[in-house]
Amino acid sequence: MHFFKCDDLQAWTGGKWHALNAAAKPDIRGFSIDSRRMEKDFAFVALKAARDGHDFAADAVANGATAIMAERELDVGAPVLVVPDARKALRRIAKMHRLRFEWPVIGISGSCGKTSTREMLAKLLSWKNPLVTKDNLNNELGVPLTLLRIDTRQNQLAIVEAGVAAPGQMEELAEMIEPDVAIITNVGLNHMEGFAEVGNVAKEKAKLAANAAAYGWALFHHNLLSWKAFSELKCRKAVVVPADAPDVKADLVFRHSFVDNGETVGIDMSIEGGAEYFFEIRKMSDGMLDNALLAIAAALMLGTKEEQIAAKLEEIAPLPMRGSIVERDGKKFYIDCYNASPTSMKDALAFFSEASEGAGPKMYVMGGMAELGLGTHRHHKEIGYNLPHSEGDVAVLVGPNAEIYKTGMLESQNWREEDIRVFQSTAEAKQAVSDFAGGAVFVKGSRVCELEKALPDDILEALRNPARKPAETPCDGSSKSGGKGGGSPREKREGSEGERNGVDEGAEDGESGGGESENGENSDGEYGDEYAGEYEGQSEIEDENSDGAEDGEYGDSDGNGDGDEDERF
């Protein structure tokens, strides 16, 4: 267990202790911005927002806070570190704590796919007992709170997610994280209200890699090299490239091809001029496979053995509301409603088309795609225009952009008006979903739409409490999950057919519509405007529908002790 010393905190922040007993200085184990949720030896950070955290310092002490960090002196029965700016002080402490962590730090960002990539990495690198971002703690408050959870005596790796919604936000996050490996999942049409154009997204995401530690790496798919912000990065570049793609200029190149094995996808991967590998993973969308490739490449870079990766890949399944398939009463529900963007919507629809083949009539339950700015009308209309239709298919469109979807669908002449129903809320749509007698249901929309509330009650309960979930099936409807049993990865490879090359942009979304939360903080759009929960002083970020794991769920060491030491390239 690691403790923060009072003298260090004062030196790092330029603050001054008030009511501190020099003979009995408290050892501080961690920090909280929620006055209601104090752990033993935690300090409460009083932040000013719509409500002033200073007004809740006494409550924090009553709930167990051992110290307070605030912007003025307070008489609350506990030592108070008085600092000029509590937010900056929190970031500064996090930065200094990260610098004394001697093991690798992986930073992850991207327009979508951050959370899925993060959780895959946590699985593949579990032998390092990593500290992993919880839930959606990925913004100016979430990142420092994540870094401050690093136990320098227990963790041998930190996996930190960084989300931004406007230019200028990544710099301070990246400076805190200072990643040894910066993973950028992709660059796409997200947060256009803040970025205006995709080029600005590329510039902002690349800043995570631009702040890499000495001898650090940037890891991303080859198509990002088309952006100057990535091709001109000063750090070392590791690039994932299809096997048949032209040569690329990078320090490390992972080439790959896919093999369709029916229930699973085989992945041939090789390092140019080096080793060759073969892995299997349960079938998933192209965007999710892109995430898996990055996770595998990072695991190899950090010394994970091929056999370890192969075993952990068998455990990987979609996170709740991020591409899972649930069967109920003879219907398949494809549930990918944690978020939506044009890229991920196209990716999800393509996967659903394959997953629902032969299932009979389909229902498309679709909410809007948030934060597209001036492109809102064009992108919704395009998705509607290209929405596939077969006999018996129906559409349930929810929210303010539903009519735009409908316009595109009717203009395509594939859809009839009587097959399309428009609702303003998920509550209104719930009965239509319940009454559908077809074979497959597609559910996707931005977080603000809360489309999961249109699902049957037992599925909704399982999404909110993943430990109690209904039967989940692979996309082909078989009862098996994960890879094929028996044999080494290379033995499983024999006889595989149907090689599929190339990668497409797209992934599960880790982004949301943003907005202002109850505590007056901008919710960054990365995690939804319910991020702050029921604010009382300060509330630590928690979404009741979050996919994030509790401590240790993904990060605990598997205890096998067979991992290589930190063998970084």
Coordinates of C-alpha atoms in Angstrom, one line a residue:
M1 CA 0.0 0.0 0.0
H2 CA 1.3 3.4 -0.9
F3 CA 0.9 6.6 1.1
F4 CA 1.4 10.3 0.2
K5 CA 3.5 12.2 2.7
C6 CA 2.2 15.6 3.9
D7 CA 5.6 17.3 3.2
D8 CA 5.6 16.0 -0.4
L9 CA 2.0 17.2 -1.0
Q10 CA 3.0 20.7 0.3
A11 CA 6.1 20.8 -1.9
W12 CA 4.3 19.6 -5.0
T13 CA 1.4 22.0 -4.8
G14 CA 3.0 25.1 -3.3
G15 CA 0.3 24.9 -0.6
K16 CA 0.5 25.4 3.1
W17 CA -0.9 23.1 5.8
H18 CA -3.5 24.5 8.2
A19 CA -4.3 22.8 11.6
L20 CA -1.6 20.2 11.0
N21 CA -0.1 18.5 14.0
A22 CA 3.6 18.3 13.2
A23 CA 4.0 15.4 15.6
A24 CA 1.2 13.4 14.1
K25 CA 1.1 14.1 10.4
P26 CA -1.5 11.9 8.6
D27 CA -0.4 9.4 6.0
I28 CA -2.8 9.9 3.0
R29 CA -3.6 6.8 0.9
G30 CA -5.8 8.4 -1.7
F31 CA -8.0 11.3 -2.8
S32 CA -11.8 11.7 -3.3
I33 CA -13.9 14.5 -4.8
D34 CA -17.1 12.9 -3.3
S35 CA -17.7 14.0 0.3
R36 CA -20.0 11.0 0.7
R37 CA -17.5 8.3 -0.4
M38 CA -14.5 8.5 1.8
E39 CA -12.2 5.6 2.4
K40 CA -9.8 5.1 5.2
D41 CA -6.8 7.5 5.1
F42 CA -8.3 9.4 2.1
A43 CA -8.2 13.2 1.6
F44 CA -11.2 15.1 0.3
V45 CA -10.5 17.6 -2.5
A46 CA -12.9 20.6 -2.3
L47 CA -13.6 21.7 -5.8
K48 CA -15.7 24.7 -6.8
A49 CA -18.5 24.0 -9.3
A50 CA -22.2 24.7 -9.4
R51 CA -21.9 23.8 -5.7
D52 CA -18.8 24.7 -3.7
G53 CA -17.0 21.7 -2.3
H54 CA -15.7 23.7 0.6
D55 CA -19.3 23.7 2.0
F56 CA -19.1 19.9 2.2
A57 CA -15.6 19.5 3.8
A58 CA -17.1 18.9 7.3
D59 CA -19.3 16.2 5.8
A60 CA -16.2 14.6 4.3
V61 CA -14.5 14.6 7.7
A62 CA -17.6 13.1 9.3
N63 CA -17.5 10.4 6.6
G64 CA -13.8 9.5 7.4
A65 CA -11.6 12.0 5.5
T66 CA -8.2 12.2 7.1
A67 CA -7.3 15.5 5.5
I68 CA -8.8 18.2 3.2
M69 CA -7.3 20.0 0.2
A70 CA -9.0 23.3 -0.3
E71 CA -8.5 26.9 -1.5
R72 CA -9.0 28.5 1.9
E73 CA -8.5 27.7 5.6
L74 CA -11.3 25.5 7.1
D75 CA -11.9 24.5 10.7
V76 CA -13.4 21.1 10.2
G77 CA -11.4 19.0 12.7
A78 CA -8.9 17.7 10.2
P79 CA -5.7 19.1 8.6
V80 CA -6.3 21.3 5.5
L81 CA -3.8 21.8 2.7
V82 CA -4.5 25.2 1.4
V83 CA -3.7 25.6 -2.2
P84 CA -4.2 28.4 -4.8
D85 CA -6.2 26.2 -7.2
A86 CA -7.5 22.8 -6.0
R87 CA -8.0 21.5 -9.6
K88 CA -4.4 22.3 -10.6
A89 CA -3.1 20.9 -7.3
L90 CA -4.9 17.6 -7.9
R91 CA -3.4 17.4 -11.4
R92 CA 0.0 18.3 -10.0
I93 CA -0.1 15.6 -7.4
A94 CA -1.2 13.1 -10.0
K95 CA 1.6 14.0 -12.3
M96 CA 4.3 13.7 -9.5
H97 CA 2.8 10.4 -8.4
R98 CA 2.9 9.1 -12.0
L99 CA 6.6 10.1 -12.3
R100 CA 7.7 8.0 -9.4
F101 CA 5.9 5.0 -10.9
E102 CA 8.8 3.0 -12.4
W103 CA 6.6 0.6 -14.5
P104 CA 5.1 1.2 -17.9
V105 CA 2.1 3.5 -18.4
I106 CA -0.2 2.9 -21.3
G107 CA -2.4 5.9 -22.4
I108 CA -5.4 5.3 -24.6
S109 CA -7.4 7.7 -26.7
G110 CA -9.3 7.8 -29.9
S111 CA -12.7 8.8 -31.4
C112 CA -14.2 5.5 -30.4
G113 CA -13.1 2.1 -29.1
K114 CA -11.1 3.5 -26.1
T115 CA -12.9 1.5 -23.4
S116 CA -13.0 -1.8 -25.3
T117 CA -9.3 -1.5 -26.1
R118 CA -8.6 -0.7 -22.5
E119 CA -10.5 -3.7 -21.1
M120 CA -8.9 -6.0 -23.7
L121 CA -5.5 -4.8 -22.7
A122 CA -6.3 -5.3 -19.0
K123 CA -7.1 -8.9 -19.8
L124 CA -4.0 -9.6 -21.9
L125 CA -1.7 -7.8 -19.4
S126 CA -3.3 -9.1 -16.2
W127 CA -0.1 -10.8 -15.3
K128 CA 1.3 -7.4 -14.6
N129 CA -1.5 -6.6 -12.1
P130 CA -2.3 -3.3 -13.9
L131 CA -4.1 -0.3 -12.5
V132 CA -6.9 0.3 -15.0
T133 CA -9.2 3.3 -15.5
K134 CA -12.5 2.6 -13.8
D135 CA -15.8 3.2 -15.5
N136 CA -15.4 6.4 -17.5
L137 CA -12.9 8.4 -15.4
N138 CA -11.2 9.8 -18.4
N139 CA -11.4 13.6 -18.3
E140 CA -9.7 16.4 -16.4
L141 CA -10.9 15.0 -13.1
G142 CA -11.0 11.3 -14.0
V143 CA -7.4 11.1 -15.3
P144 CA -5.8 12.4 -12.1
L145 CA -8.1 10.3 -9.9
T146 CA -7.0 7.3 -11.9
L147 CA -3.3 8.1 -11.7
L148 CA -3.6 8.6 -7.9
R149 CA -4.9 5.0 -7.6
I150 CA -1.6 3.6 -8.8
D151 CA -0.1 1.5 -6.0
T152 CA 3.7 1.7 -6.7
R153 CA 4.3 -1.4 -4.6
Q154 CA 1.6 -3.6 -6.2
N155 CA 0.9 -2.5 -9.8
Q156 CA 3.5 -3.2 -12.5
L157 CA 1.5 -1.4 -15.2
A158 CA -1.1 1.4 -15.5
I159 CA -3.7 1.6 -18.3
V160 CA -5.1 5.1 -18.5
E161 CA -7.9 6.2 -20.8
A162 CA -8.0 9.9 -21.9
G163 CA -11.1 11.5 -23.5
V164 CA -11.5 14.9 -24.9
A165 CA -14.4 16.9 -26.4
A166 CA -12.7 20.1 -27.7
P167 CA -9.3 21.3 -28.8
G168 CA -6.8 22.1 -26.0
Q169 CA -8.0 19.4 -23.5
M170 CA -5.6 16.7 -24.4
E171 CA -2.4 18.6 -23.5
E172 CA -3.0 18.6 -19.7
L173 CA -4.2 15.0 -19.7
A174 CA -1.2 13.8 -21.7
E175 CA 1.2 15.8 -19.5
M176 CA -0.1 13.9 -16.5
I177 CA -0.2 10.5 -18.1
E178 CA 3.2 10.8 -19.9
P179 CA 2.6 7.4 -21.5
D180 CA 5.3 4.9 -22.3
V181 CA 2.9 3.5 -25.0
A182 CA 0.3 5.9 -26.4
I183 CA -2.5 4.0 -28.2
I184 CA -4.8 6.0 -30.5
T185 CA -7.6 3.7 -31.6
N186 CA -8.9 5.9 -34.5
V187 CA -9.8 9.4 -35.6
G188 CA -13.4 10.0 -36.6
L189 CA -16.5 12.1 -36.6
N190 CA -17.0 12.6 -32.9
H191 CA -17.5 15.8 -30.9
M192 CA -17.8 17.9 -34.1
E193 CA -19.5 20.6 -32.1
G194 CA -16.2 21.1 -30.3
F195 CA -13.7 20.2 -33.1
A196 CA -15.5 21.5 -36.2
E197 CA -13.5 19.2 -38.5
V198 CA -11.8 15.8 -38.4
G199 CA -8.4 17.3 -38.9
N200 CA -8.7 19.0 -35.5
V201 CA -9.6 15.7 -33.9
A202 CA -6.4 14.1 -35.4
K203 CA -4.2 16.9 -34.0
E204 CA -5.8 16.7 -30.6
K205 CA -5.5 12.9 -30.3
A206 CA -1.9 12.9 -31.5
K207 CA -1.0 15.1 -28.5
L208 CA -1.2 12.0 -26.3
A209 CA 1.7 10.5 -28.2
A210 CA 3.5 13.8 -28.5
N211 CA 3.8 13.7 -24.7
A212 CA 5.1 10.2 -24.6
A213 CA 7.9 9.5 -22.1
A214 CA 11.5 9.3 -23.2
Y215 CA 11.9 6.3 -25.5
G216 CA 8.1 6.1 -25.6
W217 CA 6.0 4.6 -28.3
A218 CA 2.9 5.6 -30.3
L219 CA 0.8 2.7 -31.4
F220 CA -2.0 3.0 -34.0
H221 CA -3.4 1.7 -37.3
H222 CA -1.6 2.6 -40.5
N223 CA -4.4 4.8 -41.8
L224 CA -3.6 7.4 -39.2
L225 CA -0.3 8.1 -41.0
S226 CA -2.3 10.0 -43.5
W227 CA -2.6 12.7 -40.9
K228 CA 0.5 15.0 -40.6
A229 CA 0.0 15.0 -36.8
F230 CA 0.8 11.3 -36.7
S231 CA 3.3 10.9 -39.5
E232 CA 5.5 13.7 -38.0
L233 CA 5.4 12.4 -34.4
K234 CA 8.8 12.6 -32.8
C235 CA 8.4 9.5 -30.6
R236 CA 8.9 6.0 -31.9
K237 CA 5.9 4.7 -34.0
A238 CA 4.5 1.2 -33.9
V239 CA 1.9 0.7 -36.7
V240 CA -0.6 -2.1 -37.3
V241 CA -0.9 -2.8 -41.1
P242 CA -2.9 -5.3 -43.2
A243 CA -0.6 -8.1 -44.6
D244 CA -1.1 -7.0 -48.2
A245 CA -0.8 -3.2 -47.6
P246 CA 2.2 -1.2 -49.1
D247 CA 5.2 -0.5 -47.0
V248 CA 4.9 2.1 -44.3
K249 CA 7.5 4.2 -42.6
A250 CA 7.5 3.3 -38.9
D251 CA 9.9 2.0 -36.3
L252 CA 7.9 -1.2 -35.7
V253 CA 5.3 -2.7 -38.0
F254 CA 2.8 -5.4 -37.1
R255 CA 1.3 -7.0 -40.2
H256 CA -1.9 -9.0 -39.9
S257 CA -4.6 -10.9 -41.8
F258 CA -7.8 -12.5 -40.7
V259 CA -9.1 -16.1 -41.1
D260 CA -12.9 -16.7 -40.8
N261 CA -13.3 -19.9 -38.7
G262 CA -17.1 -19.6 -38.3
E263 CA -17.5 -19.1 -34.6
T264 CA -14.1 -17.4 -34.2
V265 CA -11.7 -15.2 -36.2
G266 CA -8.1 -16.3 -36.6
I267 CA -5.5 -13.6 -36.6
D268 CA -2.2 -14.1 -38.4
M269 CA 0.2 -11.5 -37.0
S270 CA 3.9 -10.9 -37.7
I271 CA 6.4 -8.3 -36.8
E272 CA 8.3 -7.2 -39.9
G273 CA 11.7 -8.8 -39.8
G274 CA 10.7 -10.7 -36.7
A275 CA 8.4 -13.2 -35.1
E276 CA 5.1 -14.6 -36.4
Y277 CA 2.1 -15.3 -34.2
F278 CA -1.4 -16.8 -34.5
F279 CA -4.4 -16.0 -32.3
E280 CA -8.1 -16.7 -32.2
I281 CA -10.9 -14.5 -30.9
R282 CA -14.7 -14.8 -30.9
K283 CA -16.3 -13.2 -33.9
M284 CA -17.0 -9.5 -33.5
S285 CA -17.3 -6.4 -35.7
D286 CA -14.5 -5.1 -37.8
G287 CA -14.1 -2.1 -35.5
M288 CA -13.8 -4.3 -32.5
L289 CA -11.3 -6.5 -34.3
D290 CA -9.3 -3.3 -34.9
N291 CA -9.3 -2.7 -31.1
A292 CA -8.1 -6.3 -30.5
L293 CA -5.2 -5.9 -32.9
L294 CA -4.0 -2.8 -31.0
A295 CA -4.4 -4.7 -27.7
I296 CA -2.5 -7.7 -29.0
A297 CA 0.3 -5.5 -30.4
A298 CA 0.7 -3.6 -27.1
A299 CA 0.8 -6.9 -25.1
L300 CA 3.5 -8.2 -27.3
M301 CA 5.5 -5.0 -27.0
L302 CA 5.3 -5.3 -23.2
G303 CA 6.7 -8.8 -23.2
T304 CA 3.5 -11.0 -23.0
K305 CA 4.0 -14.5 -24.4
E306 CA 2.0 -15.8 -27.3
E307 CA 0.5 -18.5 -25.2
Q308 CA -0.6 -16.0 -22.5
I309 CA -2.3 -13.8 -25.1
A310 CA -4.0 -16.7 -26.8
A311 CA -5.5 -17.9 -23.5
K312 CA -6.7 -14.5 -22.4
L313 CA -8.3 -13.8 -25.8
E314 CA -10.6 -16.8 -25.2
E315 CA -12.0 -14.8 -22.2
I316 CA -12.8 -11.6 -24.1
A317 CA -16.4 -10.8 -24.8
P318 CA -18.2 -7.6 -25.6
L319 CA -18.9 -5.3 -22.7
P320 CA -22.5 -4.6 -21.7
M321 CA -24.2 -2.2 -24.1
R322 CA -21.1 -2.3 -26.4
G323 CA -21.9 -4.9 -28.9
S324 CA -23.2 -7.8 -26.9
I325 CA -25.8 -10.3 -28.3
V326 CA -28.5 -11.5 -25.9
E327 CA -31.1 -14.1 -26.7
R328 CA -34.6 -13.9 -25.3
D329 CA -37.8 -15.7 -26.3
G330 CA -36.3 -16.8 -29.6
K331 CA -35.1 -13.2 -30.5
K332 CA -31.5 -12.0 -30.8
F333 CA -30.9 -8.6 -29.3
Y334 CA -27.8 -6.9 -30.6
I335 CA -27.2 -4.2 -27.9
D336 CA -24.7 -1.5 -28.8
C337 CA -26.4 1.5 -27.2
Y338 CA -23.7 2.9 -25.0
N339 CA -23.0 5.4 -27.7
A340 CA -23.0 6.1 -31.4
S341 CA -21.2 8.0 -34.1
P342 CA -21.4 7.6 -37.9
T343 CA -18.3 5.4 -38.0
S344 CA -19.5 3.1 -35.2
M345 CA -23.1 3.0 -36.5
K346 CA -21.9 1.7 -39.9
D347 CA -19.7 -0.8 -38.2
A348 CA -22.4 -2.1 -35.9
L349 CA -25.0 -2.3 -38.7
A350 CA -22.5 -4.4 -40.8
F351 CA -21.9 -6.8 -38.0
F352 CA -25.6 -7.0 -37.1
S353 CA -26.4 -7.9 -40.7
E354 CA -24.0 -10.9 -40.5
A355 CA -25.0 -11.8 -37.0
S356 CA -28.8 -11.9 -37.8
E357 CA -28.5 -13.7 -41.1
G358 CA -31.3 -16.3 -41.3
A359 CA -33.0 -15.0 -38.1
G360 CA -36.1 -13.7 -39.9
P361 CA -37.6 -10.1 -39.8
K362 CA -35.4 -7.5 -38.0
M363 CA -36.2 -4.5 -36.0
Y364 CA -33.9 -1.5 -36.0
V365 CA -34.2 0.5 -32.7
M366 CA -32.1 3.6 -33.4
G367 CA -31.4 6.8 -31.5
G368 CA -29.6 9.9 -32.6
M369 CA -25.8 10.4 -32.9
A370 CA -24.8 13.3 -30.7
E371 CA -22.4 16.1 -31.1
L372 CA -22.0 16.1 -34.9
G373 CA -22.4 19.8 -35.2
L374 CA -23.1 21.1 -38.7
G375 CA -23.0 17.5 -40.0
T376 CA -25.9 16.3 -37.9
H377 CA -28.5 16.3 -40.7
R378 CA -26.2 14.9 -43.4
H379 CA -24.9 12.0 -41.3
H380 CA -28.3 10.9 -39.9
K381 CA -29.8 11.1 -43.4
E382 CA -26.9 9.0 -44.8
I383 CA -27.4 6.3 -42.2
G384 CA -31.1 6.2 -42.9
Y385 CA -30.6 6.1 -46.7
N386 CA -28.3 3.1 -46.4
L387 CA -30.2 1.2 -43.8
P388 CA -30.9 -2.3 -45.2
H389 CA -34.4 -3.6 -45.5
S390 CA -35.9 -7.0 -46.0
E391 CA -39.5 -8.2 -46.1
G392 CA -40.9 -7.9 -42.6
D393 CA -38.3 -5.5 -41.2
V394 CA -39.4 -2.6 -39.1
A395 CA -37.7 0.5 -37.6
V396 CA -38.2 2.2 -34.3
L397 CA -36.6 5.6 -34.4
V398 CA -36.2 7.5 -31.1
G399 CA -35.4 11.1 -30.3
P400 CA -35.0 14.5 -32.0
N401 CA -33.0 13.1 -35.0
A402 CA -35.5 10.3 -35.7
E403 CA -37.2 12.2 -38.5
I404 CA -33.9 12.8 -40.3
Y405 CA -33.3 9.0 -40.3
K406 CA -36.8 8.5 -41.6
T407 CA -36.2 11.0 -44.4
G408 CA -33.2 9.1 -45.6
M409 CA -34.9 5.8 -45.4
L410 CA -37.9 6.9 -47.5
E411 CA -35.7 8.6 -50.1
S412 CA -33.8 5.3 -50.5
Q413 CA -37.2 3.7 -51.6
N414 CA -36.2 0.6 -49.7
W415 CA -38.5 1.4 -46.8
R416 CA -42.2 2.0 -46.7
E417 CA -43.6 4.6 -44.3
E418 CA -45.8 2.0 -42.5
D419 CA -42.7 0.1 -41.5
I420 CA -41.2 3.1 -39.7
R421 CA -42.3 4.3 -36.3
V422 CA -41.0 7.5 -34.7
F423 CA -41.0 8.1 -30.9
Q424 CA -39.8 11.0 -28.8
S425 CA -38.7 8.8 -25.9
T426 CA -37.5 5.3 -25.1
A427 CA -40.5 4.9 -22.8
E428 CA -42.8 5.3 -25.7
A429 CA -40.8 2.9 -27.8
K430 CA -40.7 0.1 -25.2
Q431 CA -44.0 -1.4 -26.1
A432 CA -43.2 -1.5 -29.8
V433 CA -40.0 -3.4 -29.0
S434 CA -41.9 -5.8 -26.8
D435 CA -44.6 -6.4 -29.4
F436 CA -42.1 -7.2 -32.2
A437 CA -42.4 -10.9 -33.3
G438 CA -39.4 -11.1 -35.6
G439 CA -36.1 -12.8 -35.0
A440 CA -33.5 -10.0 -34.4
V441 CA -33.4 -6.6 -32.8
F442 CA -30.7 -4.0 -33.4
V443 CA -30.3 -1.3 -30.6
K444 CA -27.9 1.6 -31.0
G445 CA -27.8 5.3 -30.3
S446 CA -25.9 7.9 -28.3
R447 CA -25.8 7.7 -24.5
V448 CA -28.2 10.6 -24.1
C449 CA -30.9 8.5 -25.8
E450 CA -30.8 5.8 -23.1
L451 CA -32.0 3.2 -25.6
E452 CA -31.5 0.4 -23.1
K453 CA -34.7 1.5 -21.4
A454 CA -36.6 0.3 -24.5
L455 CA -35.4 -3.3 -23.8
P456 CA -37.3 -6.0 -21.9
D457 CA -37.0 -5.5 -18.2
D458 CA -34.9 -8.6 -17.5
I459 CA -32.3 -7.6 -20.2
L460 CA -32.2 -4.1 -18.8
E461 CA -31.6 -5.4 -15.3
A462 CA -28.8 -7.6 -16.6
L463 CA -27.1 -4.7 -18.3
R464 CA -27.2 -2.7 -15.1
N465 CA -26.0 -5.7 -13.0
P466 CA -23.7 -7.7 -15.3
A467 CA -23.3 -10.5 -12.6
R468 CA -27.0 -11.4 -13.3
K469 CA -27.3 -11.6 -17.0
P470 CA -29.4 -13.7 -19.4
A471 CA -27.8 -16.1 -21.8
E472 CA -25.3 -14.6 -24.2
T473 CA -24.4 -16.1 -27.5
P474 CA -21.7 -15.6 -30.2
C475 CA -22.9 -13.8 -33.3
D476 CA -23.5 -17.0 -35.2
G477 CA -26.0 -18.2 -32.6
S478 CA -24.0 -21.2 -31.4
S479 CA -23.8 -22.1 -27.8
K480 CA -20.0 -21.9 -27.7
S481 CA -18.1 -18.8 -26.5
G482 CA -14.5 -18.0 -27.0
G483 CA -12.0 -19.9 -29.0
K484 CA -12.0 -23.6 -29.9
G485 CA -10.7 -25.9 -27.2
G486 CA -7.6 -27.9 -27.3
G487 CA -4.3 -27.5 -29.2
S488 CA -1.9 -24.7 -29.5
P489 CA -2.7 -21.5 -31.4
R490 CA -0.6 -22.7 -34.3
E491 CA -2.4 -26.1 -34.3
K492 CA -5.7 -24.4 -34.5
R493 CA -4.6 -22.5 -37.5
E494 CA -4.3 -25.6 -39.7
G495 CA -7.0 -25.9 -42.3
S496 CA -8.4 -22.4 -41.8
E497 CA -10.0 -20.8 -44.8
G498 CA -11.6 -17.6 -45.9
E499 CA -8.8 -15.2 -45.3
R500 CA -10.0 -11.7 -44.8
N501 CA -7.6 -8.8 -45.1
G502 CA -7.8 -5.2 -44.3
V503 CA -9.1 -3.0 -41.5
D504 CA -11.9 -0.6 -41.5
E505 CA -12.3 2.5 -39.4
G506 CA -14.8 2.0 -36.7
A507 CA -15.3 0.6 -33.3
E508 CA -17.5 0.6 -30.3
D509 CA -18.0 4.2 -29.1
G510 CA -16.7 5.3 -25.8
E511 CA -18.2 8.8 -26.3
S512 CA -21.4 10.5 -25.4
G513 CA -23.5 13.5 -26.0
G514 CA -21.9 15.4 -23.1
G515 CA -23.7 18.3 -21.6
E516 CA -23.6 19.8 -18.2
S517 CA -23.9 17.5 -15.2
E518 CA -25.5 18.2 -11.9
N519 CA -22.3 19.5 -10.3
G520 CA -22.0 22.1 -13.1
E521 CA -19.0 20.3 -14.6
N522 CA -18.8 19.8 -18.4
S523 CA -19.3 16.1 -18.7
D524 CA -16.8 16.0 -21.5
G525 CA -19.1 14.0 -23.7
E526 CA -16.9 11.0 -23.2
Y527 CA -19.1 9.4 -20.6
G528 CA -22.5 11.0 -20.7
D529 CA -24.1 13.8 -18.8
E530 CA -25.0 11.6 -15.8
Y531 CA -21.3 11.3 -15.1
A532 CA -21.3 13.2 -11.9
G533 CA -24.2 11.3 -10.3
E534 CA -26.1 12.9 -7.5
Y535 CA -23.7 15.6 -6.6
E536 CA -23.2 16.4 -3.0
G537 CA -20.3 18.7 -2.6
Q538 CA -18.3 16.8 -5.2
S539 CA -19.3 13.5 -6.6
E540 CA -16.9 11.0 -8.0
I541 CA -17.8 9.9 -11.5
E542 CA -20.2 7.1 -11.6
D543 CA -22.8 6.1 -14.2
E544 CA -25.3 3.4 -13.1
N545 CA -25.1 1.8 -16.5
S546 CA -21.3 2.0 -16.8
D547 CA -19.4 -0.9 -18.3
G548 CA -16.4 -0.3 -16.2
A549 CA -15.0 -2.9 -13.8
E550 CA -14.6 -2.5 -10.1
D551 CA -11.1 -2.6 -8.8
G552 CA -9.4 -5.9 -9.7
E553 CA -12.1 -7.3 -11.9
Y554 CA -9.9 -6.9 -14.9
G555 CA -6.7 -5.9 -13.3
D556 CA -5.9 -8.7 -10.9
S557 CA -2.9 -10.8 -11.6
D558 CA -3.6 -14.3 -12.8
G559 CA -0.9 -15.4 -10.5
N560 CA 0.8 -17.6 -13.0
G561 CA 4.1 -15.9 -12.6
D562 CA 5.1 -17.0 -16.1
G563 CA 5.2 -13.5 -17.6
D564 CA 8.4 -12.1 -19.0
E565 CA 9.9 -9.2 -17.2
D566 CA 9.3 -5.7 -18.8
E567 CA 10.6 -6.5 -22.2
R568 CA 9.8 -3.4 -24.1
F569 CA 11.0 -2.8 -27.7

